[in-house]
Coordinates of C-alpha atoms in Angstrom, one line a residue:
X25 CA 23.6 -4.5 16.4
X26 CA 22.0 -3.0 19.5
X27 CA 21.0 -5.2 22.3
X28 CA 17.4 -5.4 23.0
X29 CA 17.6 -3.3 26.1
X30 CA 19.0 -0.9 24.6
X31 CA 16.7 -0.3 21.7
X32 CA 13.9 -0.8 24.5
X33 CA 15.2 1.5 26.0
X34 CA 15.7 4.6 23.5
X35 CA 12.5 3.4 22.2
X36 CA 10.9 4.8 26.2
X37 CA 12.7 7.7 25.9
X38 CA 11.8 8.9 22.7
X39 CA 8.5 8.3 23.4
X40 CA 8.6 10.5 26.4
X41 CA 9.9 13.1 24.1
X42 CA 6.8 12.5 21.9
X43 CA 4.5 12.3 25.0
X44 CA 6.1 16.0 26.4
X45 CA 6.0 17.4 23.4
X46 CA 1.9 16.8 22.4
X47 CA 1.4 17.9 26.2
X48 CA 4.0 21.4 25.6
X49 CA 1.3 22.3 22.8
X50 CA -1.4 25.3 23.7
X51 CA -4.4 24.6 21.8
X52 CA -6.0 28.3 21.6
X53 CA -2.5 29.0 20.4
X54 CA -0.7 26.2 18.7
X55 CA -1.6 25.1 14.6
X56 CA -2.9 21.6 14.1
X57 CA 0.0 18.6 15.2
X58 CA 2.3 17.1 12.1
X59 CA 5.2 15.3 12.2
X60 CA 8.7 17.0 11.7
X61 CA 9.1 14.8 8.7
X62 CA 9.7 16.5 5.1
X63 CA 6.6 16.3 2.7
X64 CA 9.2 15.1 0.1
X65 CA 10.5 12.2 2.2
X66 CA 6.8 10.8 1.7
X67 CA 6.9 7.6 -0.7
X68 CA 3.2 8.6 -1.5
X69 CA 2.4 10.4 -4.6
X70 CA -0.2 13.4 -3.4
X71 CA 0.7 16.5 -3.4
X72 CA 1.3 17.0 0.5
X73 CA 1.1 20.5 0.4
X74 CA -1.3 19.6 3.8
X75 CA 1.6 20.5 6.1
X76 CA 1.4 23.8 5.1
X77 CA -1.7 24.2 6.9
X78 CA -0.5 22.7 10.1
X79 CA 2.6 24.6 12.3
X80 CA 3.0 22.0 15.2
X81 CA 5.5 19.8 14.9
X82 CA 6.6 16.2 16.3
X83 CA 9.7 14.9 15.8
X84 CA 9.1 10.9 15.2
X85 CA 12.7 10.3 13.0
X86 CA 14.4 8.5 16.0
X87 CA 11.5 6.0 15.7
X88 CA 13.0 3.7 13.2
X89 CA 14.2 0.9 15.4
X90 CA 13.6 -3.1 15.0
X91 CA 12.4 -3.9 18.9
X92 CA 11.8 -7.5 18.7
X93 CA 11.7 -10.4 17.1
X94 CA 9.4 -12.8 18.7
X95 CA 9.7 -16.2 17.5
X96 CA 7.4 -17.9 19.9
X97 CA 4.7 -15.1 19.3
X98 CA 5.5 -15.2 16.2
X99 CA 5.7 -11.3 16.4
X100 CA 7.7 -8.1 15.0
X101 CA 7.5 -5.0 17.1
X102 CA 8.8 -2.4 15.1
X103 CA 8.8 1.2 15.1
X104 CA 6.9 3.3 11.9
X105 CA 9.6 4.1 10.6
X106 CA 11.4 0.5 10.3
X107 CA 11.4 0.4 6.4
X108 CA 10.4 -3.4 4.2
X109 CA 13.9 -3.4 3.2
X110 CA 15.3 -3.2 6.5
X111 CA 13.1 -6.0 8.1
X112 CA 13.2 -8.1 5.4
X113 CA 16.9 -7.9 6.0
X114 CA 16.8 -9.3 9.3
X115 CA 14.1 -11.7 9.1
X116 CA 14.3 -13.4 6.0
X117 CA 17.7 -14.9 7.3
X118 CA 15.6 -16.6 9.6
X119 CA 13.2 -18.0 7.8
X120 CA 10.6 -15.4 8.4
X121 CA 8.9 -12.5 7.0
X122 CA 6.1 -10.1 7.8
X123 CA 2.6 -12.4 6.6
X124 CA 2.2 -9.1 4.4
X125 CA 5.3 -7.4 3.0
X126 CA 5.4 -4.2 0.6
X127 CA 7.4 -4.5 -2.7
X128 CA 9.2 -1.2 -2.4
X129 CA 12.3 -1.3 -0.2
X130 CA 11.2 2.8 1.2
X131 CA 7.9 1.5 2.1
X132 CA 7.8 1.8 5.7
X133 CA 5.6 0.5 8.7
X134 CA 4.2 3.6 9.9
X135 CA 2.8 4.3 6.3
X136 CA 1.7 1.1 5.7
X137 CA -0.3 0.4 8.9
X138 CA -1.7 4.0 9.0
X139 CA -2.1 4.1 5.3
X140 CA -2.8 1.3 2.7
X141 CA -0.3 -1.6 2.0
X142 CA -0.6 -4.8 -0.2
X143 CA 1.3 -7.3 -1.3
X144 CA 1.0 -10.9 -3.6
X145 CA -0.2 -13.0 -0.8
X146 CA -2.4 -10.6 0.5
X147 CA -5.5 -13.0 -0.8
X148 CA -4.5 -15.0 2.0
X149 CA -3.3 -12.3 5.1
X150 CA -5.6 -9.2 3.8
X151 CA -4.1 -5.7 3.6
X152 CA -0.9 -4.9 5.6
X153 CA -2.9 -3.2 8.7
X154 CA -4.7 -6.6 8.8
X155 CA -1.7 -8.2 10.2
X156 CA -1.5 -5.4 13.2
X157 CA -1.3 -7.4 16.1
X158 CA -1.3 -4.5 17.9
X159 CA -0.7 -0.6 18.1
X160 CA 1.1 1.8 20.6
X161 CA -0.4 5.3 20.1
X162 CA 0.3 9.1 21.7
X163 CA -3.1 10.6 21.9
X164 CA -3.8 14.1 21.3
X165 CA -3.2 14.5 25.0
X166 CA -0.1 13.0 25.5
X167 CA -1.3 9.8 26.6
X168 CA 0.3 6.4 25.9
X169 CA -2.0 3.9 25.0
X170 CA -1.9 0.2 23.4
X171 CA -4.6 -1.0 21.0
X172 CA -5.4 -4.2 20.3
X173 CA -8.7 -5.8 18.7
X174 CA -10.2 -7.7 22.5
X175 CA -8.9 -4.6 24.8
X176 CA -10.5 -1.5 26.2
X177 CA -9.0 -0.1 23.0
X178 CA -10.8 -2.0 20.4
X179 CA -12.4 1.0 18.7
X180 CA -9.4 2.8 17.9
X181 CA -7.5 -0.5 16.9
X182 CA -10.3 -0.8 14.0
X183 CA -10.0 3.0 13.7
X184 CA -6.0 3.1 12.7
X185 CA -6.5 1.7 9.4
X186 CA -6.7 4.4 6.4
X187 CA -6.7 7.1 8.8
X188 CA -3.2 8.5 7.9
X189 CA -1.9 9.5 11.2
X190 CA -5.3 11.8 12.3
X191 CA -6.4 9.5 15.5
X192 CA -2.7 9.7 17.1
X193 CA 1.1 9.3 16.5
X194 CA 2.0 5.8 16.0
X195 CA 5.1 5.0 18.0
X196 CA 5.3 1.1 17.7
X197 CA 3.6 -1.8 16.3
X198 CA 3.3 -5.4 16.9
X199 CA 2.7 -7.2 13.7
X200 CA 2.3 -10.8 12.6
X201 CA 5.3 -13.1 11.2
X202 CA 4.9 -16.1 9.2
X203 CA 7.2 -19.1 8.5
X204 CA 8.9 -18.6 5.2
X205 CA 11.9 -21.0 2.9
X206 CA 14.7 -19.5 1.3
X207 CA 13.2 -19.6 -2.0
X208 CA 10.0 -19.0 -4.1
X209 CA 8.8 -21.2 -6.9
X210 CA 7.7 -18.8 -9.4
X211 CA 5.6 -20.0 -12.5
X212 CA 5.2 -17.4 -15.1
X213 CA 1.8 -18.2 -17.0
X214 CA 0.9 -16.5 -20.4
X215 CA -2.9 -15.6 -21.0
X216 CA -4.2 -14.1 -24.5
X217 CA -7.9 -12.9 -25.1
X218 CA -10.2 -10.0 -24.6
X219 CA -10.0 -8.1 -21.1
X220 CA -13.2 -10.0 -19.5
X221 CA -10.8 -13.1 -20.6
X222 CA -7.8 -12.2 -19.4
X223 CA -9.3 -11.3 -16.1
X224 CA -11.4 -14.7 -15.4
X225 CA -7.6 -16.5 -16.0
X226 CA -6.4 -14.6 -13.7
X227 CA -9.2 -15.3 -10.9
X228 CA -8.3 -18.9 -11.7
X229 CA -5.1 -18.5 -11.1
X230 CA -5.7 -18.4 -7.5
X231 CA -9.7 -18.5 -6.5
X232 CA -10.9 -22.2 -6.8
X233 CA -14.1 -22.8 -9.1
X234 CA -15.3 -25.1 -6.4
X235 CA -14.9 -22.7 -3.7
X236 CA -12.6 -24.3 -1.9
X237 CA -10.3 -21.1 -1.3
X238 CA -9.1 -22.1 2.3
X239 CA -6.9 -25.3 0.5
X240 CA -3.5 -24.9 0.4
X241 CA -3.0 -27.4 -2.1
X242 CA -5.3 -25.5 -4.5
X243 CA -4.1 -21.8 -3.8
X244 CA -0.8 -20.7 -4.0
X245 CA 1.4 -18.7 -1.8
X246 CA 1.8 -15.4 -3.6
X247 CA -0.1 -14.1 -6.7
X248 CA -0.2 -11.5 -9.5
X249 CA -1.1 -9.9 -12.4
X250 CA 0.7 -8.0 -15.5
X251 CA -1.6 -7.1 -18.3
X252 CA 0.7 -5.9 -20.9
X253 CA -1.5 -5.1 -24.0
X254 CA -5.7 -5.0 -24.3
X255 CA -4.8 -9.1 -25.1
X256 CA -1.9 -10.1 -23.4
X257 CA -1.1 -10.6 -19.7
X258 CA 1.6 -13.1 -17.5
X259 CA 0.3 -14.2 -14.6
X260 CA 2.6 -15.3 -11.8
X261 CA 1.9 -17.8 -8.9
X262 CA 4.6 -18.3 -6.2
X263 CA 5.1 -21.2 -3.5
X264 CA 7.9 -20.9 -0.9
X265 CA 10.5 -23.4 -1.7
X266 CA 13.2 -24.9 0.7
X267 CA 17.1 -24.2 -0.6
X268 CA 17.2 -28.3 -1.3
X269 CA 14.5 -28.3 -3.7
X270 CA 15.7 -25.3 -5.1
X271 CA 19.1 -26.4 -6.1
X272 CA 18.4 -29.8 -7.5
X273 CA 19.4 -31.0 -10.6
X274 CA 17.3 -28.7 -13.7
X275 CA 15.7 -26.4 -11.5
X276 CA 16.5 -22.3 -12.7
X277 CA 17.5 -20.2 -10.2
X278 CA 17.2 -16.5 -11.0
X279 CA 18.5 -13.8 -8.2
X280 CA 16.8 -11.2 -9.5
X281 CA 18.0 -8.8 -7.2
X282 CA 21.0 -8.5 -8.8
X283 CA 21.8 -5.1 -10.4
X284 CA 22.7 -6.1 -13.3
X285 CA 19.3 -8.4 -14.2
X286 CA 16.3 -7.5 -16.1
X287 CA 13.6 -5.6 -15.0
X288 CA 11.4 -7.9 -13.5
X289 CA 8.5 -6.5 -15.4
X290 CA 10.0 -7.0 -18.6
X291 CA 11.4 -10.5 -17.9
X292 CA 8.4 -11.7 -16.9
X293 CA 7.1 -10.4 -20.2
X294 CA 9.4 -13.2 -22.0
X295 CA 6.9 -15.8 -21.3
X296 CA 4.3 -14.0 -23.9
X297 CA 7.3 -15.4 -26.0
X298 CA 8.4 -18.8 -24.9
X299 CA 5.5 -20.0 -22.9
X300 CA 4.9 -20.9 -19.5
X301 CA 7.9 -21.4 -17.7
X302 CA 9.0 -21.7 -13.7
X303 CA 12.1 -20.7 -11.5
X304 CA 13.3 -20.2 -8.0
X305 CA 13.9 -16.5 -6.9
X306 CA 15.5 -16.5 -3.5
X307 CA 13.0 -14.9 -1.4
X308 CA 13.9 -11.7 -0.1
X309 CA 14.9 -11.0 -3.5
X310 CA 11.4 -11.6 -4.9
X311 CA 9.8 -9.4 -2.2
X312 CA 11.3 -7.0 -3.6
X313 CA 11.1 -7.7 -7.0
X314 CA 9.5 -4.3 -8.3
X315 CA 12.2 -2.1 -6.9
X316 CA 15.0 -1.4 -9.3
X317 CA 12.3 -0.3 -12.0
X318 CA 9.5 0.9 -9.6
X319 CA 7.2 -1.3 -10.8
X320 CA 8.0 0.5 -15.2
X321 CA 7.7 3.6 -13.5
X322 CA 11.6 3.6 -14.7
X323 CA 10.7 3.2 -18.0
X324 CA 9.9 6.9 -18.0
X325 CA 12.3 8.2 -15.6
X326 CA 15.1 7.0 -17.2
X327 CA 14.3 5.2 -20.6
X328 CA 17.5 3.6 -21.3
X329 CA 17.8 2.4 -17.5
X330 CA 16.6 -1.0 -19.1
X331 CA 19.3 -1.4 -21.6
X332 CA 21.8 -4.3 -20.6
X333 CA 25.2 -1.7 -21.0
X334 CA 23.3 0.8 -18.6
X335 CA 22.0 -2.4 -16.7
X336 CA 25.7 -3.6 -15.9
X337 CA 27.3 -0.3 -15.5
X338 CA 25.1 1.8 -13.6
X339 CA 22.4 0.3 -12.4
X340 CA 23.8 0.0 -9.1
X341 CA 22.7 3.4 -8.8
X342 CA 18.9 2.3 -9.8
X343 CA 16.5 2.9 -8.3
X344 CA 16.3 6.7 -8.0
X345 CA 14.5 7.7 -4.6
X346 CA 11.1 8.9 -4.9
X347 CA 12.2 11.3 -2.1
X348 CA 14.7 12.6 -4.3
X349 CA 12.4 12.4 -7.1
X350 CA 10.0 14.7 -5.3
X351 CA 12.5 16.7 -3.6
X352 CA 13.6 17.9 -7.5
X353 CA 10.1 18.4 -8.5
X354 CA 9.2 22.1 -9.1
X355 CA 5.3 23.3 -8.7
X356 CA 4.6 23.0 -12.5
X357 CA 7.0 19.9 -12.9
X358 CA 4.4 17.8 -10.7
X359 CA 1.0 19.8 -11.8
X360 CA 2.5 18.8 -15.2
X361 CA 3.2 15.1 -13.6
X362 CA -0.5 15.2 -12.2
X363 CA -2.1 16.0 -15.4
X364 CA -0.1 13.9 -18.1
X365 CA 0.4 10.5 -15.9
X366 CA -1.6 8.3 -14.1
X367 CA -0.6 6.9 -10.6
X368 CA -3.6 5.1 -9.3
X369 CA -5.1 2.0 -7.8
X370 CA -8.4 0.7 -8.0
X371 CA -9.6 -1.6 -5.5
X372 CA -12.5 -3.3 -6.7
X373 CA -14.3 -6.4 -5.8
X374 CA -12.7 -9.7 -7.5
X375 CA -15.8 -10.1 -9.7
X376 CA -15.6 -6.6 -11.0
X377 CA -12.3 -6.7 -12.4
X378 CA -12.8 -7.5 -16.2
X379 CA -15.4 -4.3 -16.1
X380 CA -12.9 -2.4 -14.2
X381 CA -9.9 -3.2 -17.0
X382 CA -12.5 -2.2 -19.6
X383 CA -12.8 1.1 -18.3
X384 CA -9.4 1.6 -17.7
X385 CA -8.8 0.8 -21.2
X386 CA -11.5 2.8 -22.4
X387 CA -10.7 6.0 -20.1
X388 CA -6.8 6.1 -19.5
X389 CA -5.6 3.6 -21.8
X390 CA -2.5 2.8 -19.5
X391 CA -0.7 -0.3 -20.1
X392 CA 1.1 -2.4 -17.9
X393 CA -1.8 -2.9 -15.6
X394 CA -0.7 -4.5 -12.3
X395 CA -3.2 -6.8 -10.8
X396 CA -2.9 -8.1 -7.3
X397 CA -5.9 -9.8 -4.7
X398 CA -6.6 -9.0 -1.2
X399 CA -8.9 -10.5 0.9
X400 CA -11.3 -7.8 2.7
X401 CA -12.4 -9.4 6.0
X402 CA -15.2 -9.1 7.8
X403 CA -14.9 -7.2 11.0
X404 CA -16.9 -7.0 14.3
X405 CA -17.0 -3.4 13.7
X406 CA -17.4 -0.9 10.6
X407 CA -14.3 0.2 9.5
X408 CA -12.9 2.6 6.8
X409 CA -13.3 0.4 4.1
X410 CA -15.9 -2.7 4.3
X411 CA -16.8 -6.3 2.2
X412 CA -19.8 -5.4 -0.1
X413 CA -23.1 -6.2 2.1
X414 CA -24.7 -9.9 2.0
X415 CA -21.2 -10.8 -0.2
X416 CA -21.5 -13.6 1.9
X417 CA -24.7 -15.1 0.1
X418 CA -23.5 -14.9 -3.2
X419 CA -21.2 -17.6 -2.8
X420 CA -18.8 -15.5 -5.7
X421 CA -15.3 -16.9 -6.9
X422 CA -12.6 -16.2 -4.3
X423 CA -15.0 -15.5 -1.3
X424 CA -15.1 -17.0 1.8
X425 CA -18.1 -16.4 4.6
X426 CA -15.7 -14.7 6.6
X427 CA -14.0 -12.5 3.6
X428 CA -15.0 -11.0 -0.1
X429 CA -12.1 -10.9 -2.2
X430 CA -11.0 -8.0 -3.6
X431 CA -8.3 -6.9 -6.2
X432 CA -5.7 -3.7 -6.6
X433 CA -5.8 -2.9 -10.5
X434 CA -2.4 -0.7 -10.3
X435 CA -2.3 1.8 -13.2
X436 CA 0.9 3.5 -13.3
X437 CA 2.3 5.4 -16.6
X438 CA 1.5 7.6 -18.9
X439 CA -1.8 7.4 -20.4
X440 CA -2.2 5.9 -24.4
X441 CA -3.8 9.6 -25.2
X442 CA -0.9 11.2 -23.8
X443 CA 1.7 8.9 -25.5
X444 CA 0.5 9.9 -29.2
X445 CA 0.6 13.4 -28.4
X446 CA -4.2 13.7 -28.5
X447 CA -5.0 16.0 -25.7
X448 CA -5.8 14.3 -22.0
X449 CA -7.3 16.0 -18.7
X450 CA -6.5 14.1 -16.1
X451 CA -8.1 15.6 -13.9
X452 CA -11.3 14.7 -15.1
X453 CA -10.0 11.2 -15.9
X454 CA -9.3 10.6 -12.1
X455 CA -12.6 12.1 -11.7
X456 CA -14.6 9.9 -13.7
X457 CA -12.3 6.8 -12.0
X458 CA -13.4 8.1 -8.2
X459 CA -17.0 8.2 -9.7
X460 CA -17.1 4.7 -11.0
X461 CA -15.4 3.4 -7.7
X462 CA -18.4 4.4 -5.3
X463 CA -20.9 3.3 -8.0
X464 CA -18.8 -0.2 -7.7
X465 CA -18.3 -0.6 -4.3
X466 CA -14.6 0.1 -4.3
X467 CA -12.1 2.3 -3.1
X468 CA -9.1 4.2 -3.8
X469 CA -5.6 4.5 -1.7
X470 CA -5.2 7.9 -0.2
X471 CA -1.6 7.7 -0.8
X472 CA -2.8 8.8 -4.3
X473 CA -3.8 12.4 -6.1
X474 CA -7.4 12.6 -5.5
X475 CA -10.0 14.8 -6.9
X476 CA -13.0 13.9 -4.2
X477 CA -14.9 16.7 -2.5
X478 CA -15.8 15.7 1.0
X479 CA -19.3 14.6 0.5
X480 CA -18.0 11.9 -2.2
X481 CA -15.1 11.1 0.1
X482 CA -17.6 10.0 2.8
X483 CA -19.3 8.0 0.2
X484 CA -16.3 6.3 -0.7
X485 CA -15.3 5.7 2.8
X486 CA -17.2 4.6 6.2
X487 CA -16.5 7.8 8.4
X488 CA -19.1 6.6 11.3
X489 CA -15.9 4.9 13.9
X490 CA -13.8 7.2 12.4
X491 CA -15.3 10.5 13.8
X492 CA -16.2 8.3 16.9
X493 CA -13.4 7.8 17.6
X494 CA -11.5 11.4 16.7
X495 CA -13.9 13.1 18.9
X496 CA -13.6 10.1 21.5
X497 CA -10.0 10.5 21.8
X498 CA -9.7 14.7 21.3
X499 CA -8.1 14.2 17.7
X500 CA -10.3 16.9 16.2
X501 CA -8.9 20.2 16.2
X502 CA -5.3 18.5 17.9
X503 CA -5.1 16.6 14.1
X504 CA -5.9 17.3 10.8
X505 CA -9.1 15.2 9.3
X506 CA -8.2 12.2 7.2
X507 CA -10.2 14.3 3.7
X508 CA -8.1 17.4 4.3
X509 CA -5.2 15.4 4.8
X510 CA -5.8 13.3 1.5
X511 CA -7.5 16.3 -0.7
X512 CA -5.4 17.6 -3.2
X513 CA -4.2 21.4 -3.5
X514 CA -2.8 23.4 -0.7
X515 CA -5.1 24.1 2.5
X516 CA -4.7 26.6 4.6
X517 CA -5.0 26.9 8.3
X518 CA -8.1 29.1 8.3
X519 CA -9.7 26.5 5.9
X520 CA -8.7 23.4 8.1
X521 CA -9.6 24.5 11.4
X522 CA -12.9 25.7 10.1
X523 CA -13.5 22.7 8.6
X524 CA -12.5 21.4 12.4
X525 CA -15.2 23.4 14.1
X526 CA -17.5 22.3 11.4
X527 CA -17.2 19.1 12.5
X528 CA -17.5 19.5 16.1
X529 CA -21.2 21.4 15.6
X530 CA -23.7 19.2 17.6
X531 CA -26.0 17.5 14.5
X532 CA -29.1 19.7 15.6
X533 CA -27.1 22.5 14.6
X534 CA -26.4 21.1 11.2
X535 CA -29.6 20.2 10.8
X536 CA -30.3 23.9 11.7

């Protein structure tokens, strides 16, 4: 309800207040910079016990202000903290949306652009960080900069992505809109067979045999992937749908975002049952589809949440925060949590995927399995994460010459092992996972509990710009590295800053 002036203009002076506070710090004296924000706000699952090492802080909670709506740019400036749910809120009314929007209402900018973020048209847009127009940044020494990809900036504009807040504190970004309808067309496809068959139905549900991947008319707007059992899965492909065509005589309409519906996992299972079927979700509902249940997360949390009595009466209430969730967590509660359930993704090239569900099946046995594409561009630099190289000449299923595409195998419950009560490290399960990811050219979200030593880290990950750039722009020893940051367990500030000075040594010293 503020006018644009006026959130233009808090938005300048909290960012002074950002700006004076950076410059206030003493380095000889002063721990390593973190934002004033809780570790149990986080929506991420790692331990964040990082903050512990780091006694510095910046206050970035005012920073959760909608700046713009540009419908001639087709822009959103928002600041990080603007959550999915709250944008969505504002511009789905007008018939747009951010090109890439996360399925959890909590999910917010700042996390999403630093971190990872993906959603079901993301084979068309890329990750979430791929639709950065453009980023506003407090360096280490207090100065205010704007990045963009063709500015004197460039470098730290390709550097933002995965680095988890270590380059600078992202104040403000400018991201791409898209022109949406108030509905989408969902068609609910059952597939049965062996893993390597479920996953080439599921390429086809979106990547053209002929290669054609660029045609509208042959890929859909959104896509994804629920593997239920070893031989069962639903795949789902979405178009956007104007109101008109949705209301005409024998079409379904489903508001799933009621409170009182069926988890959208489970009625999406139905059509192992009945067959393929197709309905119109309006759309800001179906963003947000995975909410109520947390993807089946909720399944565990609250095992009768699903139940239509609990469904009408209470599940208003649904879903439980994850905040609050990991506010309540004591130590041995989420050791426990780390050990006996799985909370991971796998991105792995598109190809890969039927090998990548037969390990998962073999090693953690998790069922669902959420499957969703992204495209992983090509960039004029090397980034964090990079397309396989030569993927180009292979002329694969879903690539482009300009992209390889990708997928996020989303394993999220409590392992098969664990289930029947058989003993399960896991541990050594996420272990092996990480292992198998850099033998496969993939990669794996650092929102998640990892078990990577640095030297497997940096094979994981592209760290050339990276440290470029963090030296470039005085990050290191202002902000913590983007390994210690990610690495699970507590770390201390003796550990971190020398780990810090480590990495300043000249390489003839190393070498040394």
């Amino acid at each position: 309800m503020k006018s644009y002036k006026r959130r233009q203009k808090e938005h300048d002076e909290n960012v002074a207040k950002v700006v004076k506070r950076l410059k206030q710090r003493n380095p000889s004296k002063d721990g390593l910079v973190c934002t004033a924000r809780k570790p149990w706000v986080a929506v991420g699952m790692r331990n964040v016990d990082y903050k512990r090492a780091r006694h510095f802080e910046v206050d970035l909670s005012a920073l959760r202000n909608i700046l713009e709506i540009d419908e001639r740019r087709m822009i959103a400036k928002v600041e990080p903290l603007v959550t999915m749910g709250q944008i969505t809120r504002v511009t789905v009314p007008m018939n747009l949306s951010l090109a890439v929007v996360g399925d959890l209402d909590d999910l917010t900018v700042g996390g999403l652009a630093n971190g990872y973020g993906i959603a079901g048209n993301s084979h068309l847009y890329g990750l979430f960080s791929d639709t950065v127009v453009s980023y506003e940044i407090v360096l280490a020494d207090g100065r205010l900069v704007r990045a963009t990809k063709d500015n004197e900036y460039q470098d730290l504009f390709y550097a933002m992505p995965w680095s988890q807040g270590t380059i600078g504190l992202l104040v403000s970004a400018e991201i791409k809109l898209i022109p949406v309808k108030e509905y989408m067309k969902l068609t609910y496809k059952p597939v049965t067979g062996n893993l390597q068959e479920l996953a080439q139905a599921y390429i086809d549900s979106f990547a053209p045999r002929d290669g054609d991947q660029d045609n509208p008319e042959k890929v859909p707007d959104f896509v994804e992937a629920m593997i239920y059992t070893p031989t069962e899965g639903v795949y789902t492909t979405g178009r956007y749908a104007s109101k008109e065509e949705a209301k005409k005589k024998g079409n379904k309409i489903n508001s799933v975002g009621w409170w009182f519906k069926p988890w959208f996992y489970q009625h999406a299972q139905t059509a192992l049952k009945k067959g393929e079927f197709v309905e119109y979700i309006p759309t800001r509902d179906f963003y947000h589809r995975h909410t109520r249940c947390l993807y089946w997360e909720g399944k565990l949390i609250l095992p009768f949440g699903d139940q239509f009595w609990f469904r009408l009466l209470f599940s208003w209430l649904m879903p439980p925060k994850v905040a609050l969730l990991k506010a309540t967590q004591g130590e041995a509660i989420r050791n426990y949590y780390h050990q006996m359930h799985v909370i991971q993704d796998m991105l792995v090239p598109l190809y890969k995927v039927g090998h990548a569900l037969e390990w998962v099946h073999r090693e953690m046995e998790v069922y669902p399995i959420w499957l969703c594409p992204y495209r992983a561009f090509k960039l004029p630099v090397k980034a964090m994460i990079n397309p396989e190289p030569g993927f180009e000449h292979h002329r694969r299923q879903g690539d482009t010459p300009y992209a390889q595409m990708y997928t996020d195998i989303g394993i999220y419950y409590a392992p098969g092992p664990v289930l029947r009560g058989e003993d399960f490290d896991g541990s050594e399960a996420v272990r092996k996972m990480e292992s198998w990811l850099i033998e496969n050219r993939g990669f794996q979200p650092q929102y998640v509990v990892s078990e990577l030593d640095e030297r497997k880290f940096w094979r994981m990950f592209d760290g050339e710009l990276y440290e470029q750039v963090r030296k470039k722009y005085g990050a290191v020893g202002t902000f913590m590295s983007v390994y210690y940051k990610s690495k699970k367990g507590r770390k201390t500030e003796k550990e971190v800053l020398e780990a810090e000075q480590a990495y300043l040594e000249p390489a003839e010293a190393e070498q040394a």
